[in-house]
Coordinates of C-alpha atoms in Angstrom, one line a residue:
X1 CA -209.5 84.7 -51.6
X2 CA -206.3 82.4 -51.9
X3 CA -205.5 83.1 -55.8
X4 CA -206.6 85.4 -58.6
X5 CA -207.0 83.1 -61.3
X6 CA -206.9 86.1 -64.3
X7 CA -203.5 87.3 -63.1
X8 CA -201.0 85.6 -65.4
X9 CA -198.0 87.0 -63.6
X10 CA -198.7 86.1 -60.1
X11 CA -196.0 85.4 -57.2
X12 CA -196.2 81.3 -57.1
X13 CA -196.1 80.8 -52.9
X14 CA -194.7 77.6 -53.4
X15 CA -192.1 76.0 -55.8
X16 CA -193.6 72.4 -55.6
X17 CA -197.2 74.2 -56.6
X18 CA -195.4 75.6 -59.7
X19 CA -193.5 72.5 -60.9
X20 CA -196.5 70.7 -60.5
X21 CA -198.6 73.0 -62.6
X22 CA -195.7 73.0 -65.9
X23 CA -196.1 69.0 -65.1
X24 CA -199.7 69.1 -65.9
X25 CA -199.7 71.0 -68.7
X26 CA -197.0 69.2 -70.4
X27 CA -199.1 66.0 -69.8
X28 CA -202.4 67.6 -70.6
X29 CA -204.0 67.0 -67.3
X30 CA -203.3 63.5 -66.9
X31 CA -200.6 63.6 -64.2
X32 CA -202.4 63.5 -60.2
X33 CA -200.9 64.8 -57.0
X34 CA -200.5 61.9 -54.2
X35 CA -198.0 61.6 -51.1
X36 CA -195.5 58.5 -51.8
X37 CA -196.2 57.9 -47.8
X38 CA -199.2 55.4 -47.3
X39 CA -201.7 56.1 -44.7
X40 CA -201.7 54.2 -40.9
X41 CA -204.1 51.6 -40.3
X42 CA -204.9 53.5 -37.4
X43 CA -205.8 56.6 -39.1
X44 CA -208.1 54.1 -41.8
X45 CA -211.9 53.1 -41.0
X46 CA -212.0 49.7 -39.6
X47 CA -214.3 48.5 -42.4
X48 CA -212.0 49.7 -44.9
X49 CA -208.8 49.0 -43.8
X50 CA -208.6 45.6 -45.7
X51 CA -209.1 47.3 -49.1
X52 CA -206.9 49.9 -48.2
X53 CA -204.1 47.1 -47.4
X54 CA -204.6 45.6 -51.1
X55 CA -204.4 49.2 -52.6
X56 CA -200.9 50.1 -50.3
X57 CA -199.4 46.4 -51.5
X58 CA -200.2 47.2 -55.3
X59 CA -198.8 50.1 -55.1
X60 CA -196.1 49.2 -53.4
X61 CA -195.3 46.6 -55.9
X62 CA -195.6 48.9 -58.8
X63 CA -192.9 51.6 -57.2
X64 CA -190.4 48.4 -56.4
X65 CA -190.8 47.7 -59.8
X66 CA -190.0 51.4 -61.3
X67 CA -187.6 52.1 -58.6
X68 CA -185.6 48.7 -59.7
X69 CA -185.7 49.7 -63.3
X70 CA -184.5 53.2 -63.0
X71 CA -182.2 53.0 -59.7
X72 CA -178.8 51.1 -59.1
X73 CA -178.4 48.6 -56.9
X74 CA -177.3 50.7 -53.6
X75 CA -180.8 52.0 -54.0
X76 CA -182.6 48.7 -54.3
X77 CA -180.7 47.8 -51.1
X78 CA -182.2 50.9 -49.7
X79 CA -185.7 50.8 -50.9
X80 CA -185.7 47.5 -49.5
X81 CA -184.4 48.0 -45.9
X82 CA -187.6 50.8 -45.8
X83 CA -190.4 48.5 -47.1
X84 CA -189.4 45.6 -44.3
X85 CA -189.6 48.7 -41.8
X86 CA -193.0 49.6 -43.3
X87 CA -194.5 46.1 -43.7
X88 CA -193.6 45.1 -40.1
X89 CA -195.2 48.3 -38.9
X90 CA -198.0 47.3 -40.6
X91 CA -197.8 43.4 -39.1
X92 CA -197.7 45.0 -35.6
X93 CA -200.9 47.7 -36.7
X94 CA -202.1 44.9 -37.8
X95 CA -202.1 42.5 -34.9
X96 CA -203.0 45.0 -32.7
X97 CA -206.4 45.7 -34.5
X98 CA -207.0 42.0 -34.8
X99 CA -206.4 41.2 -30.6
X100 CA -208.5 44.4 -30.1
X101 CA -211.1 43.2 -32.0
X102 CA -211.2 39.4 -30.1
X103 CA -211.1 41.2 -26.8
X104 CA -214.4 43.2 -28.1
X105 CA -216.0 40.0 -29.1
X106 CA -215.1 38.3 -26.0
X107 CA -216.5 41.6 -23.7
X108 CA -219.7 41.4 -25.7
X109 CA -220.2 37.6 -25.4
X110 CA -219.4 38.1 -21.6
X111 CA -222.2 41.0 -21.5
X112 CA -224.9 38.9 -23.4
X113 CA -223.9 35.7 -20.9
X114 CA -225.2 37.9 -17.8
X115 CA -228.3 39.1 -19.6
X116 CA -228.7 35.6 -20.5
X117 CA -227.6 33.4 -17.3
X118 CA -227.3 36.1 -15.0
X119 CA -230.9 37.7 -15.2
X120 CA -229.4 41.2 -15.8
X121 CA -231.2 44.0 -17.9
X122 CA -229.7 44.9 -20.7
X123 CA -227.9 48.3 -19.1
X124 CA -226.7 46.4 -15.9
X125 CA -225.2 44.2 -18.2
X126 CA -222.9 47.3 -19.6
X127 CA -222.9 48.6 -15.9
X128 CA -221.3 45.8 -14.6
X129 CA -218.7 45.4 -17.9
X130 CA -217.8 49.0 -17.4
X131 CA -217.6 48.4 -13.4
X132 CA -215.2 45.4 -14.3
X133 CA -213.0 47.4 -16.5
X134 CA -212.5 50.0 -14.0
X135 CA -211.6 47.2 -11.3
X136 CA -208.5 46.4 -13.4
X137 CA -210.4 43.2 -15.6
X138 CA -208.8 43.4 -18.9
X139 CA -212.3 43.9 -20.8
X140 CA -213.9 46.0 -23.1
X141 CA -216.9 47.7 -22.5
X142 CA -219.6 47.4 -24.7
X143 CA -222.0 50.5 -25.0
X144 CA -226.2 49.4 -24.0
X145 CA -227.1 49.6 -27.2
X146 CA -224.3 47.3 -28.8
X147 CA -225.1 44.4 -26.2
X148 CA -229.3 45.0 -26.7
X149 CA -228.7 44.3 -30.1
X150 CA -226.4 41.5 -29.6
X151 CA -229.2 39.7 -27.3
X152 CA -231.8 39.6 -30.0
X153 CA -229.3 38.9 -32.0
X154 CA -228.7 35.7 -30.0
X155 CA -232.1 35.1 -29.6
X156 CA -233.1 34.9 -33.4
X157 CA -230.4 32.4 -33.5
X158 CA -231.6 30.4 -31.5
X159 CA -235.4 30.9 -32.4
X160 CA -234.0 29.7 -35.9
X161 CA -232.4 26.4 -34.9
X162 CA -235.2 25.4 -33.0
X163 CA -237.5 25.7 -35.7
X164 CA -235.5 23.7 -37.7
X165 CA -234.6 21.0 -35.2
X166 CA -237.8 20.6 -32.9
X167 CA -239.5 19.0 -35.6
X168 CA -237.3 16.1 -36.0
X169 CA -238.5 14.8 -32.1
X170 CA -241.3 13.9 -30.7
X171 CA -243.1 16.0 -27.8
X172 CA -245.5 16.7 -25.0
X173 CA -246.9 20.1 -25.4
X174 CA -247.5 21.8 -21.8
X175 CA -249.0 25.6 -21.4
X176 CA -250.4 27.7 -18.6
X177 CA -251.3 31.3 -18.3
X178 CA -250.2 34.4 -16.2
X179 CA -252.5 38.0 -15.8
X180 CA -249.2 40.2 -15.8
X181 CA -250.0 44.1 -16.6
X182 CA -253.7 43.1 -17.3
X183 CA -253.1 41.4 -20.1
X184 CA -253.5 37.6 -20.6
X185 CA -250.2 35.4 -20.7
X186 CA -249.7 32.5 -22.4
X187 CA -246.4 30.5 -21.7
X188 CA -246.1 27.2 -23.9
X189 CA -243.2 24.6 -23.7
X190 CA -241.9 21.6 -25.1
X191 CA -240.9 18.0 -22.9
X192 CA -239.7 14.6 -23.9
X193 CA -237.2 12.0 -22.3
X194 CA -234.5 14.3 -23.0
X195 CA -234.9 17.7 -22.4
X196 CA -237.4 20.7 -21.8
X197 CA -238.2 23.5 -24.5
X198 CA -239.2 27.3 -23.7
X199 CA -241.2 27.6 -27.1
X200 CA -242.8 31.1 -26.9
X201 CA -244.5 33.6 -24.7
X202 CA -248.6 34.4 -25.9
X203 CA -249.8 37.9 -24.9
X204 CA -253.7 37.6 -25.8
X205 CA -256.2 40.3 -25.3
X206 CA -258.0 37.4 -23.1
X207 CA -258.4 34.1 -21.4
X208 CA -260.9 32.5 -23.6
X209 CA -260.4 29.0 -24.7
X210 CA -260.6 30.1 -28.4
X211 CA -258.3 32.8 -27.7
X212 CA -255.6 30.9 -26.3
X213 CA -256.5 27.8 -28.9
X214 CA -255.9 30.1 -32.0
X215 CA -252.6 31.3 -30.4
X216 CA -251.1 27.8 -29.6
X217 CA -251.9 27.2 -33.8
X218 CA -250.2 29.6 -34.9
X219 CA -247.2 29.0 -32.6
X220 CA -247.5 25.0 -34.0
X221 CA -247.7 26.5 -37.6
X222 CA -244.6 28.5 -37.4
X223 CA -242.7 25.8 -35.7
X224 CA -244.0 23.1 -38.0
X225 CA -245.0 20.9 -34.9
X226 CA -248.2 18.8 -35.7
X227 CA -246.5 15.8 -36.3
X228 CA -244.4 15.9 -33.5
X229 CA -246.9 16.8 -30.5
X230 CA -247.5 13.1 -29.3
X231 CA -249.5 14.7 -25.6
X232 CA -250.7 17.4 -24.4
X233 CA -250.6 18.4 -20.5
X234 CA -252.1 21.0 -18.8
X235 CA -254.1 22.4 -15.6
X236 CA -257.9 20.9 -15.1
X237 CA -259.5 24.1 -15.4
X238 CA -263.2 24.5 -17.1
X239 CA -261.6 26.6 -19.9
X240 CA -258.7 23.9 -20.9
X241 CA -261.1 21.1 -19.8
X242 CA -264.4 22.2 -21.4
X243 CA -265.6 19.0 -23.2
X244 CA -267.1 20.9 -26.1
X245 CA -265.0 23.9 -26.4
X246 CA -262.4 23.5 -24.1
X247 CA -258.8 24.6 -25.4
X248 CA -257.5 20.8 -25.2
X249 CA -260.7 19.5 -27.3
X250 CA -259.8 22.7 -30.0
X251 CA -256.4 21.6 -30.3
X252 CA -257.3 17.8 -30.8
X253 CA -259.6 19.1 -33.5
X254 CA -256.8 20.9 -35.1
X255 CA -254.4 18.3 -35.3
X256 CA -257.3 15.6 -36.5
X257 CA -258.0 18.7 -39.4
X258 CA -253.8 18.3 -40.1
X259 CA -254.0 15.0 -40.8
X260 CA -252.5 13.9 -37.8
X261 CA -253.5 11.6 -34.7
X262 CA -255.4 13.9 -32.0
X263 CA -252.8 13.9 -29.1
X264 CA -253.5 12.3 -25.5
X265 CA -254.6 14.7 -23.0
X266 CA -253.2 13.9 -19.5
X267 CA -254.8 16.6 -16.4
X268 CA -251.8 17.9 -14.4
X269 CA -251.6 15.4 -11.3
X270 CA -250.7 18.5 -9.0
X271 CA -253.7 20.0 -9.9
X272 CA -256.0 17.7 -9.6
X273 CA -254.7 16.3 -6.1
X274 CA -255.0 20.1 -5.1
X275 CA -258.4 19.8 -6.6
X276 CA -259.5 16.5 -4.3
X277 CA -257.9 17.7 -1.2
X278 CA -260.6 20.9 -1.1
X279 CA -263.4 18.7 -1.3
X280 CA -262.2 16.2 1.2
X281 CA -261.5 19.5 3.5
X282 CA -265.1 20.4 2.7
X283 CA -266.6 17.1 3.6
X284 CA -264.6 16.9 6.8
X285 CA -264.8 20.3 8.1
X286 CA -268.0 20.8 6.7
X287 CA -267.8 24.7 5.7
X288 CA -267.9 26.0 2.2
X289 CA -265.1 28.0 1.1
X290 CA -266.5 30.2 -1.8
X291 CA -264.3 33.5 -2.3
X292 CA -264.5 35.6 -0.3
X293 CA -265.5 33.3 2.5
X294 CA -262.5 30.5 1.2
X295 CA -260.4 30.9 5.1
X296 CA -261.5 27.4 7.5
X297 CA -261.5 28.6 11.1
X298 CA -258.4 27.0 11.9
X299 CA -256.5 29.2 9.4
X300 CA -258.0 32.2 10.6
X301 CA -255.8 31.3 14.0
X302 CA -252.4 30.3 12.6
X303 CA -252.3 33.6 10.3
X304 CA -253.7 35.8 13.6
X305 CA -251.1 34.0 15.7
X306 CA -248.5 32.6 14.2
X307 CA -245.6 34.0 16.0
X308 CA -246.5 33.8 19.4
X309 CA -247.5 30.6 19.1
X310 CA -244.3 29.6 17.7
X311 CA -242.5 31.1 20.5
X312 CA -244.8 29.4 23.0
X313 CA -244.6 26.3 21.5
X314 CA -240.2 26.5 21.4
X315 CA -240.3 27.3 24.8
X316 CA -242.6 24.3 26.2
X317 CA -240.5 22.1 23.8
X318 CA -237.5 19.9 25.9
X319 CA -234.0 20.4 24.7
X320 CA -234.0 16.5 24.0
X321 CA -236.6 16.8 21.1
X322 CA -235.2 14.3 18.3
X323 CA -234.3 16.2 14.8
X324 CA -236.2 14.0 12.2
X325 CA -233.9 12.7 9.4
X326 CA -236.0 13.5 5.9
X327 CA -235.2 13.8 2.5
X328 CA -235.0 16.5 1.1
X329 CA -237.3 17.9 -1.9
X330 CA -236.2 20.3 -4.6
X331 CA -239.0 22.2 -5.1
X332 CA -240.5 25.6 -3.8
X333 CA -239.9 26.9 -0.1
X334 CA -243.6 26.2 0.7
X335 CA -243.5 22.6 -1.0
X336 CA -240.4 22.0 1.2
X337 CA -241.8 23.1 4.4
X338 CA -245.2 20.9 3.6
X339 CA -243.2 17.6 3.4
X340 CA -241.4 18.6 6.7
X341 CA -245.0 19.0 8.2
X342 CA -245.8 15.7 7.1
X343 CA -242.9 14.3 8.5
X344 CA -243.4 15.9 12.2
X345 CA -247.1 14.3 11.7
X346 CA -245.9 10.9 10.4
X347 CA -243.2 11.2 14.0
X348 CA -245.9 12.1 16.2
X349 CA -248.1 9.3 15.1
X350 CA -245.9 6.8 15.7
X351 CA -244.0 7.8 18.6
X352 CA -247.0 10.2 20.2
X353 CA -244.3 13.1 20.3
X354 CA -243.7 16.0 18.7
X355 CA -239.9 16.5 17.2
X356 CA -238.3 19.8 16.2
X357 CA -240.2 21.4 14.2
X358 CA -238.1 24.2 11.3
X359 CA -241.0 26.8 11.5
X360 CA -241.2 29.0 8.1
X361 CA -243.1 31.7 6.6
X362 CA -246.7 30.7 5.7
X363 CA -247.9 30.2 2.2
X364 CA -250.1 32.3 0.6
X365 CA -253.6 32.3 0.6
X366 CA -255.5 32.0 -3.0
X367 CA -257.5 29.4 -4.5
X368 CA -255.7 28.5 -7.0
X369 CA -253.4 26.4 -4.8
X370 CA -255.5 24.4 -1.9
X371 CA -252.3 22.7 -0.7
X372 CA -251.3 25.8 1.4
X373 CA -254.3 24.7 3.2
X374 CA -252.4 21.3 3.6
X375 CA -249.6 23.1 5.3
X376 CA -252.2 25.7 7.9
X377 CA -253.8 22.3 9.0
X378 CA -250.3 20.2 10.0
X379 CA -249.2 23.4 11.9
X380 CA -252.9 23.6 13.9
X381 CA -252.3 20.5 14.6
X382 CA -248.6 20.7 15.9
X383 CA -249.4 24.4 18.0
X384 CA -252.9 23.8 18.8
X385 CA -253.0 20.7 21.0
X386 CA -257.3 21.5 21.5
X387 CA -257.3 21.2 17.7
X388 CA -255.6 17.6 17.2
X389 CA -259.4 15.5 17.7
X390 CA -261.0 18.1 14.8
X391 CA -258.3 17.6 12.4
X392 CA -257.1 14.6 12.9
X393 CA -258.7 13.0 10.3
X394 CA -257.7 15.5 7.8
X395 CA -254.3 15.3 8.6
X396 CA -254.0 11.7 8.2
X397 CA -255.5 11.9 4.5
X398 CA -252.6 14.5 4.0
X399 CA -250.0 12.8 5.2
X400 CA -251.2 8.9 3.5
X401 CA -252.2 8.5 0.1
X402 CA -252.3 12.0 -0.7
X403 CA -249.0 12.9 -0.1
X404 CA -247.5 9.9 -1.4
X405 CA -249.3 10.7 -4.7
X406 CA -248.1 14.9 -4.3
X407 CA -244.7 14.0 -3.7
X408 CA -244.0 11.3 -6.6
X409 CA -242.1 11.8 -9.3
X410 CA -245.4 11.6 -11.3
X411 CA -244.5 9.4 -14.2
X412 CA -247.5 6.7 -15.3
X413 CA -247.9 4.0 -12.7
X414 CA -251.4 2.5 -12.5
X415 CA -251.1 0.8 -9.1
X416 CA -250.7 4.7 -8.0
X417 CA -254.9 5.5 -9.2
X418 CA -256.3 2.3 -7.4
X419 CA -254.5 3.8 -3.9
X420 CA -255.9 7.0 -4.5
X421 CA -259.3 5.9 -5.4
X422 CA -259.5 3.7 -2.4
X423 CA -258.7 6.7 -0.3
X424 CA -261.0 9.4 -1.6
X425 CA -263.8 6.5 -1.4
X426 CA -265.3 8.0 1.2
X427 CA -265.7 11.2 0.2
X428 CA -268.3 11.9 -3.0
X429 CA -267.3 14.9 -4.6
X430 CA -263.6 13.9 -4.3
X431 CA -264.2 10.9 -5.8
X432 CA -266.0 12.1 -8.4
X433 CA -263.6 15.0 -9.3
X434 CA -260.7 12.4 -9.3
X435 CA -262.3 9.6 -11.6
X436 CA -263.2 12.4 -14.1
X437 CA -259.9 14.1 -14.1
X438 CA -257.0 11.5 -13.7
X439 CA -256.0 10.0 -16.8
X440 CA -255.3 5.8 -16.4
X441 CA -254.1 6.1 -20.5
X442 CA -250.7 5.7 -20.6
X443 CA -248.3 8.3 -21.4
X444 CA -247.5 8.7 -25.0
X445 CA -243.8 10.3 -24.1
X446 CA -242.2 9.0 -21.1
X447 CA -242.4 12.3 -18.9
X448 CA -243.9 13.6 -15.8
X449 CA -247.9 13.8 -15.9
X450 CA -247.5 17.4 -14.1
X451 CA -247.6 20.6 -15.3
X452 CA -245.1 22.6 -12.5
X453 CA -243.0 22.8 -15.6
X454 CA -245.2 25.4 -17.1
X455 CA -245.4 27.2 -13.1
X456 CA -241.4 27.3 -12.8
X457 CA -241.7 29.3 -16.4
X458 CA -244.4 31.6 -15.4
X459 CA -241.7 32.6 -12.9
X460 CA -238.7 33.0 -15.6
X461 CA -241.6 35.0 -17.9
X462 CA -242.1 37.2 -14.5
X463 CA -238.7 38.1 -14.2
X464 CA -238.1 39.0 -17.3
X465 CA -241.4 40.4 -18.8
X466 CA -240.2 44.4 -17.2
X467 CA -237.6 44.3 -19.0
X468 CA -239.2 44.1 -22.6
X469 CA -241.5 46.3 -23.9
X470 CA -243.0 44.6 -26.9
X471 CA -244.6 41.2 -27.0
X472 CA -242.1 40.3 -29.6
X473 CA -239.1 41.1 -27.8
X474 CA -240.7 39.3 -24.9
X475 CA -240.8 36.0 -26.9
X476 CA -237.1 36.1 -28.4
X477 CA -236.0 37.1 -24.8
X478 CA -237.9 34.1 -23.4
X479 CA -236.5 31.8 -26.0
X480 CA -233.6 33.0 -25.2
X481 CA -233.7 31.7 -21.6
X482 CA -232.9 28.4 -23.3
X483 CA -229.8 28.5 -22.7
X484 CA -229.9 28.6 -19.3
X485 CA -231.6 25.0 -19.3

């Protein structure tokens, strides 16, 4: 117990308790108990410290005024000396908080710039920020959780000005899909003249045309897009190509129901060429390659042997092999290594030698892209000299129209379909695969009639989809990657 509050004749343990006691009961309650000292910022919440600041000045105002009233002049002088001491203090308390706070704002921005640019997690992003601080870099370190929510912070941002913005330009719509974690992926993207638009990631219980249709609606609806969509482009399969429910004849549909001019369809050009160079392999090799059977002989050889007959073929070459001069293309490692091919075939059929040759790993296998077959056929012809009579053929149709058309930059050109056309003349199925598939309408926005726009994404929604683990999440953090454009 600290006090007996019956005993009227009790020891006060302190004088200033006792005079403050006959103070209250002469003013009937009305007088308080406060320290004349204020409080340091630093000892203040951070989101109070500005009211706290007004508070300290009024009061400091009212005691200069009752202090100059009541107190002569050598006071005054006095008083006066000690508020500039305080005030300054407070200046310097202050500034401090106010640089502290800019260095935290600067740490977090530099944390959310290496989720965003540096294709870091969210925690290697605070690794690395805690890492530099330790090294000597003058940064704060922001905690995980502070720079997760900063990054969907970011991200609704810019989900927000694009939804007020896209609108105002017109577009080509482009989209292509990606089984990651068994579930069906949808990525869908904007292109004009200008520039190129991550617009959002689709996770769909399946690949049906409706499926993916319904989802590209509501993406359009939230986006406020059927105006602007001028083309659509996309990959010649059966469910985007169906010509009663394919997704391309849904959409057109939907924008038609809007009120709104049904957009051009234009077939990805890559696609198709891949598609014409399996039945031209067909017709000339004259195996079917149905999965699982989809391996030509020849393959079967380069993948059994490739090394060693790399090696034998660097050892027969002669130190003065010419190094071809060739442009180079920016694309993927295997689309780099095909044009290289073609170049060594191009030499060789000119000159009737072989020049050095920059070996590299071989492609995948799949069906999905026929043009690695491109690449198994140049090299069998190039290591296996007993081969060059079988495929000689082929190789020229690689290496002529074909390529010329693969390689393009794949804007509209119509002298570009009669060279084709005369080149798959010969071959039935090709020919009719590529007068039902490539587009002669003119392009409605002045961009590339390909959809490897929509692959390079599928590899930006790979990297990134472990590290979300909600669909929604996954959108705002794809979005996000905007940015990085």
């Amino acid at each position: 117990m600290l006090f007996d509050v019956t005993n009227k004749t009790g020891q006060w343990l302190c004088a200033e308790d006792k005079k403050f006691y006959q103070i209250q009961i002469q003013s009937r309650g009305k007088t308080g108990y406060a320290t004349t000292k204020n409080a340091s910022q630093s000892t203040i919440h951070p989101s109070k410290r500005k009211i706290a600041g007004k508070v300290n000045d009024k009061l400091e105002q009212k005691d200069s005024f009752e202090e100059s009233s009541n107190d002569s002049s050598d006071n005054e002088d006095s008083q006066s000396s000690s508020d500039d001491s305080e005030a300054t203090q407070l200046s310097i308390e202050n500034f401090d908080q106010s640089t502290h706070l800019k260095q935290s704002q600067q740490s977090m921005f530099s944390a959310v710039s290496l989720v965003q640019s540096g294709k870091l997690s969210v925690r290697r992003a605070a690794i690395v920020s805690t890492i530099l601080n330790k090294s000597g870099v003058k940064i704060t370190t922001p905690s995980q959780s502070g720079v997760y929510r900063a990054v969907y912070r970011e991200a609704s941002k810019v989900m927000k000005t694009l939804m007020n913005t896209l609108c105002n330009s017109s577009w080509c719509i482009h989209f292509d899909g990606k089984i990651i974690k068994k579930k069906e992926h949808q990525v869908v993207l904007l292109r004009n003249e200008v520039k190129e638009v991550r617009l959002a990631v689709l996770v769909l219980p399946d690949g049906k045309a409706t499926t993916i249709a319904s989802a590209i609606q509501k993406t359009l609806d939230d986006y406020n897009l059927w105006a602007a969509i001028k083309m659509i482009v996309s990959d010649t399969t059966n469910v985007n190509t169906g010509s009663k429910s394919g997704v391309v004849v849904r959409l057109q549909k939907l924008f038609v129901q809007h009120g709104e001019s049904a957009p051009v369809f234009i077939g990805c050009q890559h696609h198709i060429l891949d598609r014409v160079l399996r039945h031209v392999c067909d017709a000339l090799l004259g195996d079917s390659t149905e999965s699982p059977n989809m391996n030509y002989p020849f393959v079967s050889k380069i993948l059994k042997d490739y090394e060693m007959l790399k090696k034998d073929f660097e050892s027969k070459a002669k130190k003065c092999t010419p190094n071809l001069k060739e442009q180079e293309v920016g694309w993927r490692d295997d689309m780099k290594f095909l044009h290289h091919l073609i170049c060594v075939f191009k030499h060789f059929k000119n000159f009737q030698k072989i020049p050095k040759v920059n070996f590299k790993a071989l492609p995948g296998i799949s069906n999905a892209r026929w043009n690695s077959r491109a690449i198994f056929a140049l090299l069998t012809f190039i290591l296996l000299p007993d081969e060059r009579k079988n495929l000689q053929k082929l190789c020229e149709f690689i290496c002529g129209q074909w390529s010329d058309a693969w390689f393009s930059d794949h804007y509209y050109r119509t002298e570009q379909y009669e060279f084709l056309l005369y080149a798959v003349n010969g071959y039935p199925k090709a020919l009719r695969c590529f007068q039902t598939h490539w587009s002669q309408s003119p392009s409605s926005i002045h961009t590339q009639r390909s959809n490897v726009c929509a692959e390079r994404t599928i590899k930006v929604l790979q990297d990134i989809a472990p590290l979300c683990h909600s669909s929604e999440k996954l959108n705002l953090r794809f979005i996000f990657t905007n940015k990085s454009l």
